[in-house]
XYZ file of N, CA and C in Angstrom:
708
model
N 14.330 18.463 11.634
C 15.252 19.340 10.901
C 15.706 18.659 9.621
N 16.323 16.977 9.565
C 16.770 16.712 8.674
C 15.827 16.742 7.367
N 14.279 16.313 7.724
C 13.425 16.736 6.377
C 13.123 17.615 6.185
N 13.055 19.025 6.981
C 12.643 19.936 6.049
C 13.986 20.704 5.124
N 15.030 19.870 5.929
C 16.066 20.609 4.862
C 16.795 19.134 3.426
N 16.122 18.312 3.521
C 16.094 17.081 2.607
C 14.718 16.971 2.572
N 13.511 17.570 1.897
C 12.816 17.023 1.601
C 12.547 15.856 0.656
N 13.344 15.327 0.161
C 13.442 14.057 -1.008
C 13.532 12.884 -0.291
N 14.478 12.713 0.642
C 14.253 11.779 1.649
C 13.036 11.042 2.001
N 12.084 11.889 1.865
C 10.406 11.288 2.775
C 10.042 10.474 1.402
N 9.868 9.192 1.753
C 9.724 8.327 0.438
C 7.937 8.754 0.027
N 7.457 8.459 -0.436
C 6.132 8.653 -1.159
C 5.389 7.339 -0.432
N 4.313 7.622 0.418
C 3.167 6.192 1.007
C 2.751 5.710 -0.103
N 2.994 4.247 0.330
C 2.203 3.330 -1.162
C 1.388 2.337 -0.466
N 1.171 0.862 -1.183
C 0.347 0.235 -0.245
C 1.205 -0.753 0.135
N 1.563 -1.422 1.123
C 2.968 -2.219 1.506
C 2.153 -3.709 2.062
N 0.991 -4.018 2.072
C 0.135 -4.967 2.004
C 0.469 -6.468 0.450
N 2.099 -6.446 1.122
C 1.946 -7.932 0.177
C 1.779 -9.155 0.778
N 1.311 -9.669 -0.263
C 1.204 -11.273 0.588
C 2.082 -12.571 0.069
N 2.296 -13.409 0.612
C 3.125 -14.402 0.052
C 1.657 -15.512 -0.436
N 2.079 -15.886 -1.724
C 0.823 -16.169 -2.681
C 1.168 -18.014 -2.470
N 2.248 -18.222 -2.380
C 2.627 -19.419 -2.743
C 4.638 -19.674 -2.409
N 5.456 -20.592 -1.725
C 6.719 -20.689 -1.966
C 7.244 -21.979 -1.734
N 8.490 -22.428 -2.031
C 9.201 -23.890 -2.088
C 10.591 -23.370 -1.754
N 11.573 -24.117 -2.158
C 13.070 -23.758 -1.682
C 13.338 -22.979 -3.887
N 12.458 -23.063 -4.101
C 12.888 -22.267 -5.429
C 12.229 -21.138 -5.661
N 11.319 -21.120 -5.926
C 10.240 -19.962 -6.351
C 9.604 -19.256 -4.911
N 8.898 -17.700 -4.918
C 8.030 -17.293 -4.503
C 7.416 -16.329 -5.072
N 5.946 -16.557 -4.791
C 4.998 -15.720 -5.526
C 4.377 -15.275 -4.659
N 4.417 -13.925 -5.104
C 3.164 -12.494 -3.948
C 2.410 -12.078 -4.733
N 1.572 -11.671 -3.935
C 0.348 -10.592 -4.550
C 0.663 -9.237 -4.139
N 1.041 -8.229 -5.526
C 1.606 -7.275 -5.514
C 0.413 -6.146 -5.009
N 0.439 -5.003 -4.519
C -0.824 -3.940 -4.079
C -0.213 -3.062 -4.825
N -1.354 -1.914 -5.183
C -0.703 -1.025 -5.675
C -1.211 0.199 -5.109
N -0.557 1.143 -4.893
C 0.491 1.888 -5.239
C 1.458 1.223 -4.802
N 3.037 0.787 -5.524
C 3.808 0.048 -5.106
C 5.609 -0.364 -6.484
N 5.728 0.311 -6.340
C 7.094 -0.513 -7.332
C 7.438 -1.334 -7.364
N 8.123 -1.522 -8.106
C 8.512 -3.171 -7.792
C 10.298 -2.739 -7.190
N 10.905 -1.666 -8.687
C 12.505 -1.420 -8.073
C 12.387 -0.216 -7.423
N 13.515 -0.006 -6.901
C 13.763 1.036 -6.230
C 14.274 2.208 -7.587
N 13.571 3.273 -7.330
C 14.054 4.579 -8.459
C 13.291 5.969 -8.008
N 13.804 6.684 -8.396
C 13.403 8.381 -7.900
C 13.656 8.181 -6.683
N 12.330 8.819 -5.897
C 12.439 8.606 -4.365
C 11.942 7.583 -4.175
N 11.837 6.534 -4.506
C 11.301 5.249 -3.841
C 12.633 4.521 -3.731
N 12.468 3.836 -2.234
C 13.838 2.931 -2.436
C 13.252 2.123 -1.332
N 12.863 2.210 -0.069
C 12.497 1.082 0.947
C 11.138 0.798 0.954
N 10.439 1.702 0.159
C 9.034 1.426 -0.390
C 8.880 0.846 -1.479
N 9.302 -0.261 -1.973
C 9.040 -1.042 -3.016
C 8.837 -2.597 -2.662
N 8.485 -2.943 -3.614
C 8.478 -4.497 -3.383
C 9.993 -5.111 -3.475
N 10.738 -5.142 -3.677
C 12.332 -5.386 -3.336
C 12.746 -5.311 -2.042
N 12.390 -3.495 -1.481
C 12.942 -3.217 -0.245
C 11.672 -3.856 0.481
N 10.488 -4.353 0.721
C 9.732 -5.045 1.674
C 10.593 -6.246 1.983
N 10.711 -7.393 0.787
C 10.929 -8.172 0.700
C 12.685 -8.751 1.485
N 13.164 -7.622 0.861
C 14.239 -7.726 1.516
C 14.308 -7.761 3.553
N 13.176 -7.234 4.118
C 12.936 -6.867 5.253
C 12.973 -8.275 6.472
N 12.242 -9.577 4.707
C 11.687 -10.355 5.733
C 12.462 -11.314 5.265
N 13.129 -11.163 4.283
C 13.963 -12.159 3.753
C 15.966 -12.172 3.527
N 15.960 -11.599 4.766
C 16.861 -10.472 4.837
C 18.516 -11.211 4.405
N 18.588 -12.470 4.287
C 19.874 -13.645 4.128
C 20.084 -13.875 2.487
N 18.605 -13.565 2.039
C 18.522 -13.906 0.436
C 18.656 -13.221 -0.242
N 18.987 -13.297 -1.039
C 19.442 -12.610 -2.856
C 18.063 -12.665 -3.584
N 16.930 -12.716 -3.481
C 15.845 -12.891 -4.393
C 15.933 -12.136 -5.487
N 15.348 -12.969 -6.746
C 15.587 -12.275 -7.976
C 14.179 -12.397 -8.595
N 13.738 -10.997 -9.134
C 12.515 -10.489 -9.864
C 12.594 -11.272 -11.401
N 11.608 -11.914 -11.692
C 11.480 -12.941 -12.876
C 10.821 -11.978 -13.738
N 9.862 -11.196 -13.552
C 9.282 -10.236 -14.571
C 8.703 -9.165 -14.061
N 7.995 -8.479 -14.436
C 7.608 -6.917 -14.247
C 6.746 -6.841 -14.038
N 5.732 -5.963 -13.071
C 4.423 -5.097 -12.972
C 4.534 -3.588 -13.032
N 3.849 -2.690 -13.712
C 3.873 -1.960 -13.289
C 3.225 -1.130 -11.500
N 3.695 -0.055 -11.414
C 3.528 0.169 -9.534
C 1.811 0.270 -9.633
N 1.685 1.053 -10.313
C 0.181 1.271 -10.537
C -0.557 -0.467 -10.402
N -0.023 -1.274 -11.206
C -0.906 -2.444 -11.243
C -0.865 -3.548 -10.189
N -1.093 -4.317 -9.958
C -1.888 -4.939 -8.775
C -1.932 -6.709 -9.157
N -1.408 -7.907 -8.296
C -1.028 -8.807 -8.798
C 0.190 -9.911 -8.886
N -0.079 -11.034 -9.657
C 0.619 -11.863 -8.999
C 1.951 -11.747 -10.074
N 3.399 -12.137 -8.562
C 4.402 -11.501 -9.488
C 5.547 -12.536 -8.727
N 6.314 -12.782 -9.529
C 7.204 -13.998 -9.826
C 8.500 -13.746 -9.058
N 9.223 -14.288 -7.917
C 10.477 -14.030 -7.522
C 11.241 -15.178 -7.132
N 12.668 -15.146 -8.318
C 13.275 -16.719 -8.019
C 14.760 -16.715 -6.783
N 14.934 -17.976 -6.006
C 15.933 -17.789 -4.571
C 17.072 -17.948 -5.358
N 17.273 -18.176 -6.535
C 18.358 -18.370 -7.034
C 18.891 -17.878 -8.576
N 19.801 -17.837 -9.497
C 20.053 -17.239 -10.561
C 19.748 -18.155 -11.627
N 20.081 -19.717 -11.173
C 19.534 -20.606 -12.309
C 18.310 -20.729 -12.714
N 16.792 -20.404 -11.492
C 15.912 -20.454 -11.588
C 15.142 -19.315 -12.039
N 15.956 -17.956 -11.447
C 15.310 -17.171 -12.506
C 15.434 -16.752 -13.898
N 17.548 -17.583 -14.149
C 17.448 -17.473 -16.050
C 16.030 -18.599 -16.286
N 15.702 -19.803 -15.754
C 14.905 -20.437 -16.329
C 13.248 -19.782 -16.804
N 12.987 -19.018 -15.724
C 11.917 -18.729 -15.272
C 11.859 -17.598 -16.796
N 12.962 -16.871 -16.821
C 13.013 -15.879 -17.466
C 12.666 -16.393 -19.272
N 13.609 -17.359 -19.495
C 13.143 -18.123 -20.709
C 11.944 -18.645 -21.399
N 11.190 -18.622 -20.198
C 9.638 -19.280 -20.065
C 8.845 -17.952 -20.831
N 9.393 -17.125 -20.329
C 7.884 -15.870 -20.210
C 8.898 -14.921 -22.100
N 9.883 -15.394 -22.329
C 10.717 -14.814 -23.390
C 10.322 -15.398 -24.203
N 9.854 -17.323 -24.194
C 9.531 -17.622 -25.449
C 7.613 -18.061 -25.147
N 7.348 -17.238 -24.566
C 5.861 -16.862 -24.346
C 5.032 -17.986 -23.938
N 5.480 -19.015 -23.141
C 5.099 -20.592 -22.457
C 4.195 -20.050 -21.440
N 4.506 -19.052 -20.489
C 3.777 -18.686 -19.687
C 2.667 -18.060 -19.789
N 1.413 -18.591 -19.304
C -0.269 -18.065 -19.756
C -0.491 -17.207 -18.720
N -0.641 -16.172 -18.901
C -0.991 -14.888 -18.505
C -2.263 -14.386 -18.200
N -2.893 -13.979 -17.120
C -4.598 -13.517 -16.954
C -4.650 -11.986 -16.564
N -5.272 -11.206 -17.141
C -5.347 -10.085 -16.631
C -6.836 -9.602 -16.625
N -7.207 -8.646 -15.545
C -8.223 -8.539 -15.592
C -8.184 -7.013 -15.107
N -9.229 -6.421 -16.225
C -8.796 -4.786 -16.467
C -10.214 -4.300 -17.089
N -10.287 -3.098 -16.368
C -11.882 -2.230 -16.725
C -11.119 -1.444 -17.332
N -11.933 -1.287 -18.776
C -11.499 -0.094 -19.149
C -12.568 1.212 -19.974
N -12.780 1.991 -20.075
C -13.191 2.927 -20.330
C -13.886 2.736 -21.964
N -15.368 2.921 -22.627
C -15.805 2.386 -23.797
C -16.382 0.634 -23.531
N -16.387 0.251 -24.513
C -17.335 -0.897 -24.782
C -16.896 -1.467 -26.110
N -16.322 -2.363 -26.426
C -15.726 -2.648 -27.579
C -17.104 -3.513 -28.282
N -16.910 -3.756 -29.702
C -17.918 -4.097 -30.367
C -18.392 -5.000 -30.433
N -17.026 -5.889 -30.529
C -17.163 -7.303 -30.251
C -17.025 -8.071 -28.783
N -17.437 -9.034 -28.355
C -16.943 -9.809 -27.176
C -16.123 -10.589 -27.329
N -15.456 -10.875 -27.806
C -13.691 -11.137 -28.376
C -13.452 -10.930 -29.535
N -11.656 -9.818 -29.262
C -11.321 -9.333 -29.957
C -9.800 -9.417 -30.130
N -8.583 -8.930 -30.708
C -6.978 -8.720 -30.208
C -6.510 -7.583 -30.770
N -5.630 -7.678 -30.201
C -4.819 -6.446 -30.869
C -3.095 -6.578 -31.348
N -2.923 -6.334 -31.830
C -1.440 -6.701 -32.590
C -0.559 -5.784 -33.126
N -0.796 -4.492 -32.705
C -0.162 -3.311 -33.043
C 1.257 -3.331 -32.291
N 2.070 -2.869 -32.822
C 3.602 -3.224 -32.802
C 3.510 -1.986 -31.444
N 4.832 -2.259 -30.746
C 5.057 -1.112 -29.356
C 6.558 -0.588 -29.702
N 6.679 0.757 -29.546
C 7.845 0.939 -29.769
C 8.765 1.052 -28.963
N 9.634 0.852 -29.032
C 11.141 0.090 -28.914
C 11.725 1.071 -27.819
N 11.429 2.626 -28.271
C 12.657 3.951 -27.086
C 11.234 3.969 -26.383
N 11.513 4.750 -25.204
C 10.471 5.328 -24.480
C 10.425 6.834 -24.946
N 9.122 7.765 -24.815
C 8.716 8.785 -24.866
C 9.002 9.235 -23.770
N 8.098 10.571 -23.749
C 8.181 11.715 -22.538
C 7.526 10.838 -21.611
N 9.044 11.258 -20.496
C 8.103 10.622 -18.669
C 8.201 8.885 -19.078
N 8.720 8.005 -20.165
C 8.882 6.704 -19.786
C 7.915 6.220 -20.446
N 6.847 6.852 -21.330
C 5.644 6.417 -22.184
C 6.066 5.597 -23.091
N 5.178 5.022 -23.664
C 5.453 3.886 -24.744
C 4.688 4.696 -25.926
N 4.662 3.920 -27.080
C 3.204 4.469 -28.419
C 3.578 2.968 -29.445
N 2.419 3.106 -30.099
C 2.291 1.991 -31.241
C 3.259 2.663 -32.033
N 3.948 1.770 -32.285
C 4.967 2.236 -33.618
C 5.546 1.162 -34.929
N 5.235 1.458 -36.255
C 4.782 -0.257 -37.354
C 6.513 -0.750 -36.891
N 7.500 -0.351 -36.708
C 9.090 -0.374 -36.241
C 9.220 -1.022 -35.353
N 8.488 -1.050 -34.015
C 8.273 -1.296 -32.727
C 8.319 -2.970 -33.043
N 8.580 -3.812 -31.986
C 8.853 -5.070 -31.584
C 7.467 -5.300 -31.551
N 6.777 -6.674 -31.888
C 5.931 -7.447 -32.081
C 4.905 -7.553 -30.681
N 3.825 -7.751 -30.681
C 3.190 -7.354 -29.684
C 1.584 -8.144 -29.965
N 1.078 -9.043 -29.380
C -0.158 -9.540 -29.224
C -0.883 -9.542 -27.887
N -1.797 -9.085 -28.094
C -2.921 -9.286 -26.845
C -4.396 -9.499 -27.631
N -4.992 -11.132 -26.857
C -6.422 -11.095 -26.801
C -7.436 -10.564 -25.365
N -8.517 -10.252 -26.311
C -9.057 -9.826 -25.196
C -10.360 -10.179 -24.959
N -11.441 -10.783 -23.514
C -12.761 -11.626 -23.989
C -13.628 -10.407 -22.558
N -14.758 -9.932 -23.285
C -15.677 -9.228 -22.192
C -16.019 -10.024 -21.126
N -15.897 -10.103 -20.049
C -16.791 -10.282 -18.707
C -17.731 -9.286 -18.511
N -18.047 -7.630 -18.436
C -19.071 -7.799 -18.388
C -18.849 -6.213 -18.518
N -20.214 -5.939 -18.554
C -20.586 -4.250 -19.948
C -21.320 -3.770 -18.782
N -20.896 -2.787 -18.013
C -21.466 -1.854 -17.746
C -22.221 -0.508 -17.880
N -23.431 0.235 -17.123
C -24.550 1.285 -17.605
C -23.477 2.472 -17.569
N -22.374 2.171 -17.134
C -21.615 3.846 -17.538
C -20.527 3.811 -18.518
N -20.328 2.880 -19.596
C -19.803 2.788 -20.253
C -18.499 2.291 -20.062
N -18.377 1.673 -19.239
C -17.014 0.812 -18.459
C -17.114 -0.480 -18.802
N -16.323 -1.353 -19.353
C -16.261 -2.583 -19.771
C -14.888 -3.520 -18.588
N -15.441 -4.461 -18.339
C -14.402 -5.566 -18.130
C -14.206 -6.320 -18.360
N -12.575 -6.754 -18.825
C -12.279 -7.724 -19.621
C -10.973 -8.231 -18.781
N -11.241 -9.391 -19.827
C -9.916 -10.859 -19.570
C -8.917 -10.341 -20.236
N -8.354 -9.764 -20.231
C -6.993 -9.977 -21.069
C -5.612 -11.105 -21.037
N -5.386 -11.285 -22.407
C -4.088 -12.426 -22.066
C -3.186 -11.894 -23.172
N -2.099 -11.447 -22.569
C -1.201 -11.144 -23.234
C 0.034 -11.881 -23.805
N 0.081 -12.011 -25.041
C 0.904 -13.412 -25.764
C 2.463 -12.977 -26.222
N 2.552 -11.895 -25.712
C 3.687 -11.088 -25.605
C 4.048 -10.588 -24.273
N 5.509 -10.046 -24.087
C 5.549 -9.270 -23.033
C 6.296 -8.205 -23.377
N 5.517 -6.906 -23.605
C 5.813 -5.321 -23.844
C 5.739 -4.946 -23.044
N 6.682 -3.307 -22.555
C 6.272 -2.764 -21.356
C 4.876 -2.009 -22.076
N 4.328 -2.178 -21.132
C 2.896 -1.205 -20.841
C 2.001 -2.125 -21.910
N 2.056 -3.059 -22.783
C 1.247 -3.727 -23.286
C 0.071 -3.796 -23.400
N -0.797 -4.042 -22.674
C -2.380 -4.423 -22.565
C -2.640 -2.631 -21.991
N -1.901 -1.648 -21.469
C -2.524 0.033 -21.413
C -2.433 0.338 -22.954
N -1.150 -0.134 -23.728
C -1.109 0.846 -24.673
C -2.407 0.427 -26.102
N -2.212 -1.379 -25.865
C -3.213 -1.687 -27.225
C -4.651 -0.737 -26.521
N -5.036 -1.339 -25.062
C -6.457 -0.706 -25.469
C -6.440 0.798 -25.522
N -5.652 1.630 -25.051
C -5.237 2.891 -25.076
C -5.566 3.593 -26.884
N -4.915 2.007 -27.815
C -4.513 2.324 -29.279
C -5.879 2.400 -29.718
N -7.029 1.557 -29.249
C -8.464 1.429 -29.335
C -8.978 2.287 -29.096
N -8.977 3.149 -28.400
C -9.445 4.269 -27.372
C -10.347 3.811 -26.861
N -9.858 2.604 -25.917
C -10.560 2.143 -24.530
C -9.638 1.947 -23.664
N -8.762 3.282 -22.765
C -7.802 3.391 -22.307
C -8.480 2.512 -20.714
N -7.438 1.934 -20.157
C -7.679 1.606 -18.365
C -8.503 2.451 -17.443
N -9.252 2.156 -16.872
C -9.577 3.152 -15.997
C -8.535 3.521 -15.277
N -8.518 5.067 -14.688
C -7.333 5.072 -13.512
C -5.990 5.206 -14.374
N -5.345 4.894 -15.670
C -4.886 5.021 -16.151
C -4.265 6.705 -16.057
N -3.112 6.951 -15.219
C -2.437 8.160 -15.054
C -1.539 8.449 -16.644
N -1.280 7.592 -17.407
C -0.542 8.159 -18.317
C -1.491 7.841 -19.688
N -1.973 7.212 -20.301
C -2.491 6.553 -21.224
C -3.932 6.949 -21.392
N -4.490 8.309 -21.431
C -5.559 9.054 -21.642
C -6.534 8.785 -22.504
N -7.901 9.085 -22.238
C -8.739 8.893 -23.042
C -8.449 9.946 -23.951
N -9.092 10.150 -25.280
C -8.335 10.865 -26.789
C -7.340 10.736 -26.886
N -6.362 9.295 -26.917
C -5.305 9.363 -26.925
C -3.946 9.867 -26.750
N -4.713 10.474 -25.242
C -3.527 11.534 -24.807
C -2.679 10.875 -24.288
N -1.230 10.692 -24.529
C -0.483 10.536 -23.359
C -0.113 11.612 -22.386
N 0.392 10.699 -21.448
C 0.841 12.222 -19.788
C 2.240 11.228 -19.630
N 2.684 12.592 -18.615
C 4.072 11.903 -18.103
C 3.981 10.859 -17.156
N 4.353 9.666 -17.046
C 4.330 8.829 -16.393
C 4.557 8.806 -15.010
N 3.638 8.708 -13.763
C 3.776 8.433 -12.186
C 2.882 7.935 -11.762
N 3.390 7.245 -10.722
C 3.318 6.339 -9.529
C 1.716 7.409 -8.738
N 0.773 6.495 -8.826
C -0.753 7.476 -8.372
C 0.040 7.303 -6.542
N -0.793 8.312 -5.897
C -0.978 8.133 -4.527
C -1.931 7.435 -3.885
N -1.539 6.969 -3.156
C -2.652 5.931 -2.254
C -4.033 6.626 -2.358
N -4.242 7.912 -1.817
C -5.790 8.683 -2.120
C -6.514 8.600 -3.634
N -5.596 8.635 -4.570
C -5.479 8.549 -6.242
C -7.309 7.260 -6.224
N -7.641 7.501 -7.004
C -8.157 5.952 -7.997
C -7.814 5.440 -8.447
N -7.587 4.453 -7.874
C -6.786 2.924 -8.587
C -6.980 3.107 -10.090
N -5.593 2.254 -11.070
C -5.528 2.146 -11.745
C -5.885 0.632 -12.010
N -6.963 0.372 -12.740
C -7.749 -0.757 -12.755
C -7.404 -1.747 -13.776
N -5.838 -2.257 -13.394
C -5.732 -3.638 -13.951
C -4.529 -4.337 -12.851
N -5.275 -5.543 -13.184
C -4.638 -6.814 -12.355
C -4.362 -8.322 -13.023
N -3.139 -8.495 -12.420
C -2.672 -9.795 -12.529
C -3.146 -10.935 -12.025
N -4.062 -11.477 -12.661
C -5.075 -12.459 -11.800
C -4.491 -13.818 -11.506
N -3.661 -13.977 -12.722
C -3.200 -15.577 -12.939
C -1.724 -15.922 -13.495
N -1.146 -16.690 -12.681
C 0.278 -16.971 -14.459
C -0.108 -18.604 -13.567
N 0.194 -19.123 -15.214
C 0.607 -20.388 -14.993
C 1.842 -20.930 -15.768
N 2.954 -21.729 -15.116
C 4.237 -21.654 -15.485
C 4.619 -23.127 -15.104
N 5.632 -23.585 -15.770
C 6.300 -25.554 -15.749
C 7.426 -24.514 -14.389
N 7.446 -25.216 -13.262
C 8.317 -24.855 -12.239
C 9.543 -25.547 -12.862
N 10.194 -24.941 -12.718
C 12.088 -24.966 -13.269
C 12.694 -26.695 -12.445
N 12.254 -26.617 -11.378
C 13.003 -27.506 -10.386
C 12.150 -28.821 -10.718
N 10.695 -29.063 -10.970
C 9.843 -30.679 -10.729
C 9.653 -30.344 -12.047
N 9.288 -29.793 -13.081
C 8.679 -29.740 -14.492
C 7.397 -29.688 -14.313
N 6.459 -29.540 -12.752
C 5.168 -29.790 -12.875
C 4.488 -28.330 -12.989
N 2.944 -28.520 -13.861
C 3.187 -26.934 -13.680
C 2.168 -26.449 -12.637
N 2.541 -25.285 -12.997
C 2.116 -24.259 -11.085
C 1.243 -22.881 -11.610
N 0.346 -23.171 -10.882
C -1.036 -21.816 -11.035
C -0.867 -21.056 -10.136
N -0.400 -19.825 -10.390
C -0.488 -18.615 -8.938
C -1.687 -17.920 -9.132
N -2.491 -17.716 -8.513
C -3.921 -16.814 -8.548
C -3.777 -15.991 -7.525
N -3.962 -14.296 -7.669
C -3.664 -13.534 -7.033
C -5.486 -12.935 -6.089
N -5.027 -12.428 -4.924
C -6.483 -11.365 -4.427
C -6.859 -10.462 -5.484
N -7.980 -10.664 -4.985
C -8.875 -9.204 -5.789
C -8.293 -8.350 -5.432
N -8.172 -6.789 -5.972
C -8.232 -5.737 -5.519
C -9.354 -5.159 -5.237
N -9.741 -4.430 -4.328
C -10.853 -3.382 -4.211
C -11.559 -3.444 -4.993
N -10.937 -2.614 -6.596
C -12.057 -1.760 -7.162
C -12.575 -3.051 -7.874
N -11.881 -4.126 -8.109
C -12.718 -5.105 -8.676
C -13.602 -6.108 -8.078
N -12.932 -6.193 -6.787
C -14.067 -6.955 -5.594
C -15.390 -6.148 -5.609
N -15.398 -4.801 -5.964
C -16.863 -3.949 -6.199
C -16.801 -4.147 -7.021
N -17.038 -4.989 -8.113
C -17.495 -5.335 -9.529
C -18.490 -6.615 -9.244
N -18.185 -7.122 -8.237
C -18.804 -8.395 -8.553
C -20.022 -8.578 -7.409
């Protein structure tokens, strides 16, 4: 009775398959799945990576060091304390932290390394979208082919030397070599309103392969390398 007369209640299935990547008495790092949020918003609230986490870590305050989107897939930063995640946070603000992404996207670019440097703008659009805008806050991404596929699908390294929301969708998006799987960021440069795909959906094909970061607490530094996902474990 109570859901069919609250249907909003029934949270949306995502993939709840995280793993603990790496942890100490400071840091922990998971490998994020996607379909998956990271915060709780709309109807998602015990289906996110927050509310998992909270499940098993149920005494702690853990604090989110940076962002994925739900769609994307990957390794993602959470500090046990507030000093460690202002630190953590400083790292990736003045761009110390080396970044790996690895993302098919739609086309074949000309070159086998290339970047992009088109500015991102600043408000969000319809549904939470981003767009290149010359106004927009500063924005770099390189990018190096791994490997050219017979249907016109390319995969690449990306390293992003900035941190924009939607960054590495919107430059190659700006190229018109949008993500595969890409629900908002269309080939002909369409944008759509921004959501969370369903588990049945086709993955949205980019992942967080790597960060490497000076740990706040020893100064030594620390490589998180995340699982494949699916659609890229069938790549190789």
């Amino acid at each position: 009775i109570r859901d069919s007369l609250f249907p909003d209640w029934i949270e949306p299935e995502v993939d709840s398959k995280l793993r603990i990547l790496w942890e100490d008495d400071s840091i922990i790092a998971v490998h994020k799945p996607a379909p998956l949020p990271v915060h709780p918003s709309g109807r998602f609230n015990r289906n996110t990576v927050t509310g998992l986490l909270k499940m098993i870590y149920r005494a702690q305050d853990l604090r989110v060091v940076h962002r994925l989107d739900a769609n994307t897939t990957g390794v993602l930063l959470f500090a046990r304390s507030a000093t460690v995640a202002t630190q953590l946070r400083e790292q990736f603000m003045r761009n110390e932290i080396d970044k790996r992404y690895l993302v098919l996207c739609n086309g074949q670019p000309d070159q086998d390394k290339f970047a992009c440097q088109q500015p991102i703008a600043k408000s969000r659009g319809p549904g939470g979208s981003r767009s290149i805008d010359p106004r927009g806050h500063s924005a770099s991404t390189t990018f190096c082919v791994s490997r050219r596929f017979g249907d016109g699908t390319t995969l690449l390294e990306a390293r992003p030397k900035t941190g924009r929301t939607h960054q590495i969708r919107i430059h190659l998006w700006s190229m018109e070599m949008p993500v595969v799987g890409d629900p908002a960021y269309l080939l002909g440069q369409q944008p759509a309103p921004m959501q969370t795909l369903r588990q049945s959906d086709p993955p949205m094909c980019l992942h967080s392969a790597t960060l490497r970061f000076t740990h706040p607490a020893t100064g030594s530094p620390i490589e998180c390398e995340s699982h494949q996902p699916d659609w890229l474990a069938r790549l190789q």
